[in-house]
Amino acid sequence: MKPNSTPANAAPAASEERNIQVHLRKIPLLSELSDEEILRIKPEFRIRHYAKRDLVLHKGGAGDGLLFLLAGQLQVIDVTEDGRAIGLRMLAPGDFFGEIALINNSTRSASVVATTDVLVAFLPAPVALHLFSHSPSVAKQMLQYLAQKIQRDSEFRALLSINNTAKRIFSFIILMQKKNPEGNVVENLPTHQDIANMINTSRETVTRALLTLTQQGIVQKEPHRLVIKDPEALQKLVQGE
């Protein structure tokens, strides 16, 4: 894992500066802001590039701002006392992170690592907190996000309590699919190693389980995504039927 990019790497490019308003409109948290509000906060953003495996945030760091993923994929991780990296969740374009330390005025509770080359927008804490307190649309969406996060964390804890490893993997796939309500597809499928880290198993076990599902015609693997062709069969495997 490499350290954060240097300031030179993190400097905004001219083309990205011109397109920042378009990027911001793609972020659900900011999507209902007026054009005037967007133009007001636009100069406050700092665009940063990170290469694959770069550390974007480190656990214990200062909650000095809110961050938005504009392009690429990130993974939120925690490190155990024995040095193992445990994946907590994946972040996709449009997601924001760093909100807990910001709201609580505390240090970062987890680290964030780039799993691909990424583009991140950083909004300083004073500006972000002003949005939370003065923009009803941002405050509403933040509350909805936090409620959903509590629900997801509860579901994930229940998943980790499943003793049967295969069932745990199948349940993880269903949990990932829930993020895409419009179809039976897991977009931005994590690597087998990332899945293994998140659900406390081995990469080989994940590979075998996905191969079994593919051979049975329950799923179909495509580049960076998984198509669930037979959701009922997958659910029956989770239930042990």
Short mmCIF file of N, CA, C and O in Angstrom, two decimals, residues 84-151:
data_model
loop_
_atom_site.label_atom_id
_atom_site.label_comp_id
_atom_site.label_asym_id
_atom_site.label_seq_id
_atom_site.Cartn_x
_atom_site.Cartn_y
_atom_site.Cartn_z
N ARG A 84 -3.64 -7.35 9.93
CA ARG A 84 -4.44 -7.76 8.78
C ARG A 84 -5.38 -6.65 8.34
O ARG A 84 -5.99 -5.97 9.16
N ALA A 85 -5.49 -6.46 7.02
CA ALA A 85 -6.41 -5.47 6.47
C ALA A 85 -7.76 -6.12 6.25
O ALA A 85 -7.87 -7.12 5.53
N ILE A 86 -8.79 -5.57 6.86
CA ILE A 86 -10.15 -6.09 6.73
C ILE A 86 -10.97 -5.11 5.91
O ILE A 86 -11.15 -3.95 6.30
N GLY A 87 -11.44 -5.55 4.76
CA GLY A 87 -12.28 -4.69 3.93
C GLY A 87 -13.65 -4.49 4.55
O GLY A 87 -14.27 -5.46 5.01
N LEU A 88 -14.11 -3.26 4.61
CA LEU A 88 -15.41 -2.95 5.20
C LEU A 88 -16.48 -2.73 4.14
O LEU A 88 -17.59 -3.23 4.25
N ARG A 89 -16.15 -1.96 3.11
CA ARG A 89 -17.10 -1.74 2.01
C ARG A 89 -16.38 -1.10 0.84
O ARG A 89 -15.27 -0.57 0.98
N MET A 90 -17.03 -1.17 -0.32
CA MET A 90 -16.48 -0.57 -1.53
C MET A 90 -17.20 0.76 -1.79
O MET A 90 -18.38 0.92 -1.44
N LEU A 91 -16.50 1.69 -2.41
CA LEU A 91 -17.08 2.98 -2.77
C LEU A 91 -17.03 3.13 -4.29
O LEU A 91 -16.02 2.78 -4.92
N ALA A 92 -18.12 3.64 -4.86
CA ALA A 92 -18.23 3.83 -6.30
C ALA A 92 -18.40 5.32 -6.60
O ALA A 92 -18.71 6.12 -5.71
N PRO A 93 -18.20 5.72 -7.87
CA PRO A 93 -18.37 7.14 -8.23
C PRO A 93 -19.72 7.69 -7.77
O PRO A 93 -20.76 7.05 -7.94
N GLY A 94 -19.68 8.88 -7.16
CA GLY A 94 -20.88 9.49 -6.60
C GLY A 94 -20.94 9.36 -5.09
O GLY A 94 -21.63 10.13 -4.42
N ASP A 95 -20.21 8.37 -4.53
CA ASP A 95 -20.19 8.19 -3.08
C ASP A 95 -19.33 9.26 -2.42
O ASP A 95 -18.38 9.79 -3.02
N PHE A 96 -19.64 9.56 -1.16
CA PHE A 96 -18.80 10.45 -0.37
C PHE A 96 -18.32 9.69 0.85
O PHE A 96 -18.87 8.66 1.23
N PHE A 97 -17.27 10.20 1.50
CA PHE A 97 -16.72 9.51 2.66
C PHE A 97 -15.99 10.51 3.55
O PHE A 97 -15.71 11.63 3.13
N GLY A 98 -15.74 10.08 4.78
CA GLY A 98 -15.10 10.96 5.75
C GLY A 98 -16.08 11.77 6.56
O GLY A 98 -15.69 12.67 7.32
N GLU A 99 -17.39 11.42 6.43
CA GLU A 99 -18.42 12.25 7.08
C GLU A 99 -18.46 12.08 8.59
O GLU A 99 -18.79 13.02 9.33
N ILE A 100 -18.15 10.88 9.10
CA ILE A 100 -18.28 10.62 10.54
C ILE A 100 -17.28 11.48 11.34
O ILE A 100 -17.64 12.14 12.31
N ALA A 101 -16.02 11.44 10.93
CA ALA A 101 -15.00 12.25 11.62
C ALA A 101 -15.32 13.73 11.50
O ALA A 101 -15.08 14.51 12.43
N LEU A 102 -15.88 14.12 10.36
CA LEU A 102 -16.24 15.53 10.14
C LEU A 102 -17.35 15.95 11.09
O LEU A 102 -17.25 16.98 11.78
N ILE A 103 -18.42 15.17 11.15
CA ILE A 103 -19.57 15.52 11.99
C ILE A 103 -19.21 15.47 13.47
O ILE A 103 -19.63 16.33 14.25
N ASN A 104 -18.41 14.46 13.85
CA ASN A 104 -18.06 14.28 15.27
C ASN A 104 -16.86 15.12 15.69
O ASN A 104 -16.49 15.11 16.87
N ASN A 105 -16.22 15.79 14.72
CA ASN A 105 -14.98 16.52 15.01
C ASN A 105 -13.96 15.59 15.67
O ASN A 105 -13.34 15.91 16.69
N SER A 106 -13.81 14.40 15.06
CA SER A 106 -12.93 13.38 15.60
C SER A 106 -11.94 12.92 14.53
O SER A 106 -11.89 13.49 13.44
N THR A 107 -11.14 11.92 14.85
CA THR A 107 -10.20 11.38 13.88
C THR A 107 -10.88 10.32 13.00
O THR A 107 -11.95 9.81 13.35
N ARG A 108 -10.26 9.99 11.88
CA ARG A 108 -10.81 9.01 10.96
C ARG A 108 -10.90 7.64 11.63
O ARG A 108 -9.94 7.20 12.28
N SER A 109 -12.03 6.97 11.45
CA SER A 109 -12.25 5.68 12.10
C SER A 109 -11.81 4.51 11.23
O SER A 109 -11.79 3.36 11.68
N ALA A 110 -11.45 4.76 9.97
CA ALA A 110 -11.01 3.70 9.07
C ALA A 110 -10.13 4.32 7.99
O ALA A 110 -10.06 5.56 7.85
N SER A 111 -9.45 3.48 7.24
CA SER A 111 -8.64 3.94 6.12
C SER A 111 -9.38 3.71 4.82
O SER A 111 -10.30 2.90 4.75
N VAL A 112 -8.97 4.43 3.78
CA VAL A 112 -9.56 4.28 2.45
C VAL A 112 -8.43 4.10 1.45
O VAL A 112 -7.50 4.92 1.42
N VAL A 113 -8.52 3.04 0.65
CA VAL A 113 -7.46 2.70 -0.30
C VAL A 113 -8.03 2.67 -1.72
O VAL A 113 -9.16 2.21 -1.93
N ALA A 114 -7.26 3.14 -2.69
CA ALA A 114 -7.68 3.10 -4.08
C ALA A 114 -7.48 1.69 -4.64
O ALA A 114 -6.37 1.16 -4.57
N THR A 115 -8.53 1.10 -5.19
CA THR A 115 -8.40 -0.22 -5.83
C THR A 115 -8.23 -0.06 -7.34
O THR A 115 -7.98 -1.04 -8.04
N THR A 116 -8.39 1.16 -7.85
CA THR A 116 -8.08 1.52 -9.23
C THR A 116 -7.50 2.93 -9.19
O THR A 116 -7.43 3.55 -8.12
N ASP A 117 -7.08 3.46 -10.31
CA ASP A 117 -6.76 4.89 -10.36
C ASP A 117 -8.05 5.66 -10.08
O ASP A 117 -9.11 5.30 -10.60
N VAL A 118 -7.98 6.68 -9.25
CA VAL A 118 -9.20 7.39 -8.85
C VAL A 118 -9.04 8.90 -8.95
O VAL A 118 -7.93 9.43 -8.96
N LEU A 119 -10.18 9.55 -9.01
CA LEU A 119 -10.27 11.01 -8.97
C LEU A 119 -11.19 11.36 -7.81
O LEU A 119 -12.33 10.88 -7.75
N VAL A 120 -10.68 12.16 -6.88
CA VAL A 120 -11.40 12.48 -5.65
C VAL A 120 -11.52 13.99 -5.51
O VAL A 120 -10.58 14.73 -5.81
N ALA A 121 -12.70 14.45 -5.06
CA ALA A 121 -12.90 15.87 -4.77
C ALA A 121 -12.93 16.06 -3.25
O ALA A 121 -13.66 15.37 -2.55
N PHE A 122 -12.12 16.99 -2.77
CA PHE A 122 -12.01 17.27 -1.33
C PHE A 122 -12.68 18.61 -1.04
O PHE A 122 -12.38 19.62 -1.68
N LEU A 123 -13.61 18.61 -0.08
CA LEU A 123 -14.30 19.83 0.34
C LEU A 123 -13.92 20.12 1.79
O LEU A 123 -14.20 19.30 2.68
N PRO A 124 -13.27 21.25 2.08
CA PRO A 124 -12.82 21.54 3.45
C PRO A 124 -13.96 21.51 4.46
O PRO A 124 -15.11 21.83 4.15
N ALA A 125 -13.63 21.15 5.69
CA ALA A 125 -14.61 20.96 6.74
C ALA A 125 -15.55 22.16 6.94
O ALA A 125 -16.77 21.97 7.03
N PRO A 126 -15.05 23.39 7.03
CA PRO A 126 -15.97 24.51 7.27
C PRO A 126 -17.05 24.64 6.19
O PRO A 126 -18.21 24.94 6.50
N VAL A 127 -16.67 24.41 4.93
CA VAL A 127 -17.64 24.53 3.83
C VAL A 127 -18.65 23.39 3.90
O VAL A 127 -19.86 23.60 3.74
N ALA A 128 -18.16 22.17 4.16
CA ALA A 128 -19.06 21.02 4.25
C ALA A 128 -20.05 21.18 5.41
O ALA A 128 -21.25 20.92 5.26
N LEU A 129 -19.57 21.61 6.55
CA LEU A 129 -20.44 21.78 7.71
C LEU A 129 -21.46 22.89 7.47
O LEU A 129 -22.61 22.80 7.93
N HIS A 130 -21.07 23.92 6.74
CA HIS A 130 -22.01 24.99 6.40
C HIS A 130 -23.12 24.44 5.50
O HIS A 130 -24.30 24.79 5.67
N LEU A 131 -22.77 23.55 4.57
CA LEU A 131 -23.77 22.92 3.72
C LEU A 131 -24.76 22.10 4.56
O LEU A 131 -25.97 22.15 4.35
N PHE A 132 -24.22 21.33 5.50
CA PHE A 132 -25.08 20.49 6.34
C PHE A 132 -26.10 21.33 7.10
O PHE A 132 -27.25 20.92 7.28
N SER A 133 -25.68 22.51 7.56
CA SER A 133 -26.55 23.32 8.42
C SER A 133 -27.41 24.32 7.66
O SER A 133 -28.41 24.81 8.20
N HIS A 134 -27.04 24.62 6.41
CA HIS A 134 -27.77 25.67 5.68
C HIS A 134 -28.48 25.19 4.41
O HIS A 134 -29.22 25.96 3.80
N SER A 135 -28.23 23.95 4.01
CA SER A 135 -28.89 23.42 2.81
C SER A 135 -29.83 22.28 3.21
O SER A 135 -29.36 21.19 3.54
N PRO A 136 -31.14 22.52 3.18
CA PRO A 136 -32.10 21.46 3.56
C PRO A 136 -31.95 20.20 2.72
O PRO A 136 -32.08 19.09 3.25
N SER A 137 -31.67 20.33 1.42
CA SER A 137 -31.56 19.15 0.56
C SER A 137 -30.35 18.30 0.94
O SER A 137 -30.43 17.06 0.98
N VAL A 138 -29.24 18.96 1.27
CA VAL A 138 -28.03 18.22 1.67
C VAL A 138 -28.26 17.56 3.03
O VAL A 138 -27.90 16.39 3.23
N ALA A 139 -28.88 18.30 3.96
CA ALA A 139 -29.15 17.75 5.30
C ALA A 139 -30.07 16.53 5.20
O ALA A 139 -29.84 15.50 5.86
N LYS A 140 -31.10 16.62 4.36
CA LYS A 140 -32.04 15.51 4.20
C LYS A 140 -31.34 14.28 3.63
O LYS A 140 -31.51 13.16 4.12
N GLN A 141 -30.54 14.49 2.58
CA GLN A 141 -29.86 13.35 1.96
C GLN A 141 -28.81 12.76 2.89
O GLN A 141 -28.58 11.54 2.88
N MET A 142 -28.17 13.59 3.69
CA MET A 142 -27.20 13.07 4.65
C MET A 142 -27.89 12.19 5.69
O MET A 142 -27.39 11.11 6.04
N LEU A 143 -29.04 12.62 6.19
CA LEU A 143 -29.80 11.82 7.15
C LEU A 143 -30.22 10.49 6.54
O LEU A 143 -30.13 9.44 7.18
N GLN A 144 -30.69 10.53 5.29
CA GLN A 144 -31.08 9.29 4.62
C GLN A 144 -29.89 8.36 4.44
O GLN A 144 -29.99 7.15 4.66
N TYR A 145 -28.76 8.95 4.07
CA TYR A 145 -27.54 8.15 3.89
C TYR A 145 -27.12 7.48 5.20
O TYR A 145 -26.79 6.29 5.23
N LEU A 146 -27.14 8.24 6.30
CA LEU A 146 -26.72 7.69 7.58
C LEU A 146 -27.67 6.57 8.04
O LEU A 146 -27.23 5.56 8.59
N ALA A 147 -28.97 6.76 7.78
CA ALA A 147 -29.93 5.71 8.12
C ALA A 147 -29.67 4.44 7.31
O ALA A 147 -29.71 3.32 7.84
N GLN A 148 -29.40 4.61 6.01
CA GLN A 148 -29.10 3.47 5.15
C GLN A 148 -27.80 2.80 5.55
O GLN A 148 -27.68 1.57 5.50
N LYS A 149 -26.84 3.60 5.98
CA LYS A 149 -25.54 3.05 6.40
C LYS A 149 -25.71 2.19 7.64
O LYS A 149 -25.11 1.11 7.75
N ILE A 150 -26.54 2.64 8.58
CA ILE A 150 -26.80 1.84 9.79
C ILE A 150 -27.44 0.51 9.41
O ILE A 150 -27.07 -0.55 9.92
N GLN A 151 -28.39 0.57 8.47
CA GLN A 151 -29.05 -0.66 8.02
C GLN A 151 -28.06 -1.59 7.32
O GLN A 151 -28.05 -2.80 7.58
#
